[in-house]
Amino acid sequence: MTETWTAGEAGILQLPSGRLVRGRGLRRPLPEGPQPGFALYLLGKQPPEVPWEATWVRWPDFRLPSSPAEARAALREAWTRAAAERVEIACGGGRGRTGTALACLAVLDGVPAARAVSYVRAHYDRHAVETPWQKRYVRRFTA
């Protein structure tokens, strides 16, 4: 990987371990700069094809993943790959489902589940994790 993302760039969350993950809304244009090597898309329907490796988790807007086990495996893969690759996590708007997933990555990275939503709101988007059940999902998420 020759080009990297940097902490402080719009949409880039730096986890405590130093891993960088880009969160974004798919309804917005693709940001300029390097493309992801791997992406995790959280949508109610299959996303459009992209030129990089991607995984889709069925996760309807304002809801929770249709398969918690599938979501957990995909989140763990994204966190693991973020140690050496550019990883993107995205949903339609880039806040609710994306924020929830980023908060789960923070838990995998060592942030206590009770503080993960606050961590993501402070370091990614102050409106991340939109619903009470998304917050509860993060609080119950274990590393």
Phi, psi and omega in degrees: 000120181265319179261142178234165171273160178234147177299143180095342174294149179304129176083356181265122176260127173262120177280161181306329180286350184100348177301141178247133179226133178265128172256144177200164174261129182288346176282352177260159178297153176299129179297152175290161178105192184297144177278159176291156171270334181212140178226148175241116183253129186245093187220158176286340177226162184301133181283164175294158179292147178229159183279008177239168179293136182215150174238141179246130172245125178293115184211093182299151181304135179066013182241200176243166181301142178296327177234100179304324180293318178296318179297316180300316180296318180292321178294319178296319178297316179299316180297315180298313183291334180295345178292334185225353184230163171279117182245136178240139172238131185212151171226196182296307184259342178086014182239300186291290181292318179297314178299320178297314179296318179297322177295323176294322175297322178298322177297314178300332182273001175110356176286131177303138183306324181293341181249358187295320179296315178299321179299313182292322178295325180283329188248353181233295183205127184294346178258008182296149181066093194269333188243159178300323181287332173293318177299317180295321177302316179294315181301328182268353181287134180240149182288000000 
